[in-house]
Amino acid sequence: MEVLQLLISGISQGCVYGLIALGFVLIYKATEMVNFAQGDIMMLGAYVAITFISLWEVPYYWAVPATILVMATVGVILERVLLRPMIGEPHFAVLMLTIGLGFVLRALAGAIWGNEPRALPMPYVGDVLRLGEVVIGYENLAIILGTALLCLLMWLFFSFTRIGIAMQAASQNQLAAFYVGIPVKRMFSLVWALSAAIAALAGILTAPVSLVDPLIGFVGIKAFAAAIVGGFGSMPGAIIGGLLVGVVEQFAGLYLPPGFSDMSAYVLLLVMLVIRPQGLFATMQKKKV
Amino acid sequence: MSLLRAEEISVHFGGVKAVQEVSFSVEQGEVFSIVGPNGAGKTTIFNLVSRIYDCTHGHVFFEDQDITRVPTHAVADLGIARTFQNTELFEQESVLNNLLIGCHVHRNTNLLSELFFLPSVRRQELDFRQKVEDVIDLLDLQSYREQIIGNLPYGVRKMVEIARALCLQPKLLLLDEPSSGLNPEETDDLSFWLEDINEELGITVIMVEHDMNLVTQASDRVMALADGHMVTIGEPQEVQNHPEVLRAYLGD
């Protein structure tokens, strides 16, 4: 029973890693840039939700879509203002830019909302679901269900909609995409919107479990490891990699001496790089954005 | 009314004057070839017409509409399709998917109906599938339908790229060295297909081509370029024997 309980909390933590990893992968696949501010965008999303709910007293279920919308807009603005002028610049410059962006966002969040941890009030916190001897908190359940729903939506979006297919096309071959009539630059803005929206969702879902402070974005580094484990460039790989990191972390926390839990994501990353450098889903990256 | 008209187009890259004040017009239903030695500016003219580069001077008109500043992605919607010298395809997708995406410029359904795959979307997809099948028949690509582009030989890829351009149902087709990398047999087939595309589908064709046999066989008119300047425009034989063209190719 203990194992099952650990597995579930591992999965719920892993979903958060997976969502952030998904943001990494989306942007990388489309624009070949790695956005190291992905975790900080999640942090910003959590703060925007807190602002809506605590400060402006917007009902929770309205605040969630509002936050996602606001963050998607932030994503578009970041792409238009910061990233688009960087097209054609060396990858290293873009990398430094996103790392710098992370610093700016953290400082900005500290200045606006303060450095003390804040809680995100939510309607279902504290309730639990009992399945036999396994107890699942509603906040963990929300993470798992929210992630599952998002995966389903993303799959539908990328397989069936014209925009989804256009996004895949633009990420595979920009020239070819132009001449089948796809506005490639608009697709890049959309990719940033999508990945910021996903990060916002991750922030909203994780906020009730871990309090929100300007530094929670550092979880993005673990998510980065998860994305590589999954085979950087594969969307299902990002989620599976996230789940793997989450579960391994939980078990390391119980069975290994203290300290190993925080390290386990990177140990997993190193092991993966040694035995299968292309990551879990390298062959499947063919098909997905 | 000419289908396409270029008026004194020029493009400079820093000090390099790649194309200088070239004017030409292409009539509805023509096969128009652009020839010239390497570096003459042939592909650059394609890139100007298809809006990869901005003209430094001059204007391009398509069906009397000034397209000198339209965005690159709008070219397909206007009715201009193009291929590339080294093929630009969606390498990890099947031939079928590459062709289907060519049809999507004509899709007029919305996001929600697509998510739920409503009957209107279904009808349109079936319609596109039919069109793709027609193009596959025309270019004899039946046996490659489900194959991934990355696994196909070069000659077939070139045909797939032409097929995708046809799926856009263009009025004007720009072919950049369609015969490069093809063996003599494939080049023969190509000249027949060009005829089909031009006569059966009524598509106007502009091609950049080095193979003079193909040019003479297929084109109505030829424009010769050298060093970014236009040398002459005329019937294939005329151009081939033009003294300046000979000089440009062979030297003094």
Tab-separated table of N, CA and C in Angstrom, chain A residues 29 153 156-157 160-166 168-170 172-184 186 285-288, chain B residues 47 50-52 72-73 75-76 80 82 84 88-93 97 101-102 104-109 111 114-115 117 164 168:
chain	number	residue	atom	x	y	z
A	29	LYS	N	11.215	22.409	-30.292
A	29	LYS	CA	10.871	21.766	-31.564
A	29	LYS	C	10.551	22.808	-32.632
A	153	LEU	N	-6.271	17.094	-24.929
A	153	LEU	CA	-6.544	18.278	-25.759
A	153	LEU	C	-5.404	18.537	-26.754
A	156	LEU	N	-5.523	16.047	-29.592
A	156	LEU	CA	-6.571	16.410	-30.554
A	156	LEU	C	-6.123	17.606	-31.384
A	157	PHE	N	-5.563	18.599	-30.689
A	157	PHE	CA	-5.147	19.834	-31.356
A	157	PHE	C	-4.106	19.564	-32.436
A	160	PHE	N	-5.635	16.981	-35.368
A	160	PHE	CA	-6.808	17.235	-36.192
A	160	PHE	C	-7.020	18.678	-36.637
A	161	THR	N	-6.478	19.640	-35.895
A	161	THR	CA	-6.835	21.002	-36.282
A	161	THR	C	-5.831	21.556	-37.284
A	162	ARG	N	-6.315	22.481	-38.081
A	162	ARG	CA	-5.470	23.073	-39.096
A	162	ARG	C	-4.297	23.811	-38.458
A	163	ILE	N	-4.578	24.538	-37.364
A	163	ILE	CA	-3.489	25.276	-36.710
A	163	ILE	C	-2.462	24.313	-36.131
A	164	GLY	N	-2.956	23.229	-35.512
A	164	GLY	CA	-2.044	22.252	-34.922
A	164	GLY	C	-1.127	21.655	-35.968
A	165	ILE	N	-1.712	21.287	-37.104
A	165	ILE	CA	-0.911	20.683	-38.170
A	165	ILE	C	0.040	21.724	-38.750
A	166	ALA	N	-0.450	22.954	-38.880
A	166	ALA	CA	0.408	24.021	-39.395
A	166	ALA	C	1.602	24.234	-38.462
A	168	GLN	N	3.032	21.965	-36.538
A	168	GLN	CA	3.966	20.864	-36.778
A	168	GLN	C	4.750	21.103	-38.047
A	169	ALA	N	4.042	21.550	-39.085
A	169	ALA	CA	4.695	21.769	-40.379
A	169	ALA	C	5.767	22.847	-40.241
A	170	ALA	N	5.424	23.941	-39.568
A	170	ALA	CA	6.375	25.042	-39.424
A	170	ALA	C	7.611	24.587	-38.657
A	172	GLN	N	8.839	21.566	-38.696
A	172	GLN	CA	9.642	20.611	-39.483
A	172	GLN	C	10.434	21.284	-40.593
A	173	ASN	N	9.810	22.182	-41.310
A	173	ASN	CA	10.504	22.825	-42.434
A	173	ASN	C	9.863	24.182	-42.710
A	174	GLN	N	10.591	25.243	-42.319
A	174	GLN	CA	9.994	26.575	-42.420
A	174	GLN	C	9.742	27.005	-43.855
A	175	LEU	N	10.697	26.747	-44.745
A	175	LEU	CA	10.519	27.170	-46.136
A	175	LEU	C	9.314	26.489	-46.753
A	176	ALA	N	9.254	25.172	-46.566
A	176	ALA	CA	8.136	24.420	-47.130
A	176	ALA	C	6.828	24.933	-46.537
A	177	ALA	N	6.849	25.243	-45.247
A	177	ALA	CA	5.633	25.716	-44.584
A	177	ALA	C	5.153	27.033	-45.195
A	178	PHE	N	6.097	27.933	-45.466
A	178	PHE	CA	5.725	29.208	-46.081
A	178	PHE	C	4.936	28.976	-47.363
A	179	TYR	N	5.428	28.032	-48.198
A	179	TYR	CA	4.830	27.889	-49.524
A	179	TYR	C	3.640	26.946	-49.587
A	180	VAL	N	3.223	26.408	-48.431
A	180	VAL	CA	1.881	25.833	-48.417
A	180	VAL	C	0.954	26.797	-47.680
A	181	GLY	N	1.423	28.038	-47.509
A	181	GLY	CA	0.542	29.092	-47.014
A	181	GLY	C	0.476	29.234	-45.498
A	182	ILE	N	1.506	28.751	-44.793
A	182	ILE	CA	1.473	28.846	-43.333
A	182	ILE	C	2.235	30.086	-42.868
A	183	PRO	N	1.597	30.961	-42.097
A	183	PRO	CA	2.308	32.127	-41.553
A	183	PRO	C	3.252	31.681	-40.440
A	184	VAL	N	4.482	31.356	-40.820
A	184	VAL	CA	5.410	30.696	-39.903
A	184	VAL	C	5.678	31.518	-38.648
A	186	ARG	N	3.801	33.719	-37.192
A	186	ARG	CA	2.640	33.683	-36.301
A	186	ARG	C	2.598	32.356	-35.537
A	285	GLN	N	9.948	11.087	-31.992
A	285	GLN	CA	9.964	12.524	-32.210
A	285	GLN	C	9.659	12.845	-33.660
A	286	LYS	N	9.789	11.837	-34.502
A	286	LYS	CA	9.385	11.958	-35.896
A	286	LYS	C	8.049	12.654	-36.077
A	287	LYS	N	7.089	12.243	-35.297
A	287	LYS	CA	5.713	12.584	-35.589
A	287	LYS	C	5.231	13.854	-34.905
A	288	LYS	N	5.846	14.198	-33.787
A	288	LYS	CA	5.230	15.237	-32.959
A	288	LYS	C	6.005	16.536	-33.004
B	47	ASN	N	13.218	33.932	-55.835
B	47	ASN	CA	13.070	34.331	-54.434
B	47	ASN	C	12.445	35.711	-54.292
B	50	SER	N	8.658	35.025	-55.220
B	50	SER	CA	7.941	34.275	-54.183
B	50	SER	C	8.161	34.867	-52.797
B	51	ARG	N	8.702	36.060	-52.731
B	51	ARG	CA	8.741	36.857	-51.508
B	51	ARG	C	9.622	36.318	-50.392
B	52	ILE	N	10.729	35.635	-50.759
B	52	ILE	CA	11.712	35.323	-49.711
B	52	ILE	C	12.575	36.557	-49.493
B	72	THR	N	5.302	36.450	-47.067
B	72	THR	CA	5.698	35.223	-47.772
B	72	THR	C	4.590	34.172	-47.789
B	73	HIS	N	3.915	34.015	-46.640
B	73	HIS	CA	2.947	32.927	-46.570
B	73	HIS	C	1.694	33.205	-47.398
B	75	VAL	N	1.660	34.133	-50.470
B	75	VAL	CA	1.914	33.815	-51.866
B	75	VAL	C	1.099	32.602	-52.323
B	76	ALA	N	1.028	31.583	-51.447
B	76	ALA	CA	0.301	30.364	-51.797
B	76	ALA	C	-1.172	30.670	-52.047
B	80	ILE	N	0.256	31.145	-56.288
B	80	ILE	CA	1.614	30.878	-56.756
B	80	ILE	C	2.192	29.746	-55.915
B	82	ARG	N	5.670	27.001	-55.541
B	82	ARG	CA	7.043	26.858	-56.019
B	82	ARG	C	7.707	25.602	-55.488
B	84	PHE	N	11.875	23.912	-54.861
B	84	PHE	CA	13.225	24.391	-54.572
B	84	PHE	C	14.253	23.509	-55.250
B	88	GLU	N	12.375	21.070	-50.594
B	88	GLU	CA	12.015	21.386	-49.212
B	88	GLU	C	10.715	20.658	-48.909
B	89	LEU	N	10.849	19.497	-48.268
B	89	LEU	CA	9.653	18.710	-47.960
B	89	LEU	C	9.594	18.466	-46.459
B	90	PHE	N	8.451	17.978	-45.984
B	90	PHE	CA	8.349	17.580	-44.577
B	90	PHE	C	8.891	16.158	-44.493
B	91	GLU	N	10.203	16.063	-44.184
B	91	GLU	CA	10.971	14.840	-44.372
B	91	GLU	C	10.476	13.651	-43.557
B	92	GLN	N	9.893	13.944	-42.392
B	92	GLN	CA	9.528	12.821	-41.525
B	92	GLN	C	8.076	12.394	-41.716
B	93	GLU	N	7.453	12.947	-42.735
B	93	GLU	CA	6.051	12.595	-42.992
B	93	GLU	C	5.946	11.768	-44.267
B	97	ASN	N	0.825	12.744	-46.541
B	97	ASN	CA	0.683	13.902	-45.660
B	97	ASN	C	1.273	15.163	-46.273
B	101	ILE	N	-1.173	18.429	-46.944
B	101	ILE	CA	-0.973	19.748	-46.342
B	101	ILE	C	-0.986	20.822	-47.424
B	102	GLY	N	-0.638	20.420	-48.658
B	102	GLY	CA	-0.742	21.363	-49.768
B	102	GLY	C	-2.168	21.818	-50.004
B	104	HIS	N	-4.341	22.224	-47.666
B	104	HIS	CA	-4.933	22.891	-46.503
B	104	HIS	C	-5.111	24.392	-46.653
B	105	VAL	N	-4.404	24.956	-47.615
B	105	VAL	CA	-4.566	26.387	-47.821
B	105	VAL	C	-6.006	26.686	-48.230
B	106	HIS	N	-6.684	25.672	-48.757
B	106	HIS	CA	-8.066	25.870	-49.191
B	106	HIS	C	-9.081	25.439	-48.143
B	107	ARG	N	-8.607	25.039	-46.978
B	107	ARG	CA	-9.524	24.572	-45.945
B	107	ARG	C	-10.248	25.774	-45.362
B	108	ASN	N	-11.558	25.665	-45.163
B	108	ASN	CA	-12.287	26.806	-44.617
B	108	ASN	C	-13.142	26.428	-43.413
B	109	THR	N	-12.671	25.458	-42.638
B	109	THR	CA	-13.403	25.067	-41.433
B	109	THR	C	-12.777	25.768	-40.237
B	111	LEU	N	-11.698	25.996	-35.889
B	111	LEU	CA	-11.021	25.181	-34.884
B	111	LEU	C	-11.957	24.191	-34.195
B	114	GLU	N	-13.166	21.396	-36.294
B	114	GLU	CA	-12.062	20.480	-36.567
B	114	GLU	C	-11.806	19.565	-35.374
B	115	LEU	N	-11.870	20.155	-34.159
B	115	LEU	CA	-11.637	19.357	-32.952
B	115	LEU	C	-12.640	18.216	-32.850
B	117	PHE	N	-14.339	17.044	-35.449
B	117	PHE	CA	-14.414	16.391	-36.752
B	117	PHE	C	-15.855	16.320	-37.250
B	164	ARG	N	3.163	18.349	-54.497
B	164	ARG	CA	2.624	19.177	-53.419
B	164	ARG	C	2.251	20.559	-53.937
B	168	LEU	N	-1.768	22.664	-54.259
B	168	LEU	CA	-2.200	24.027	-53.909
B	168	LEU	C	-3.138	24.583	-54.977
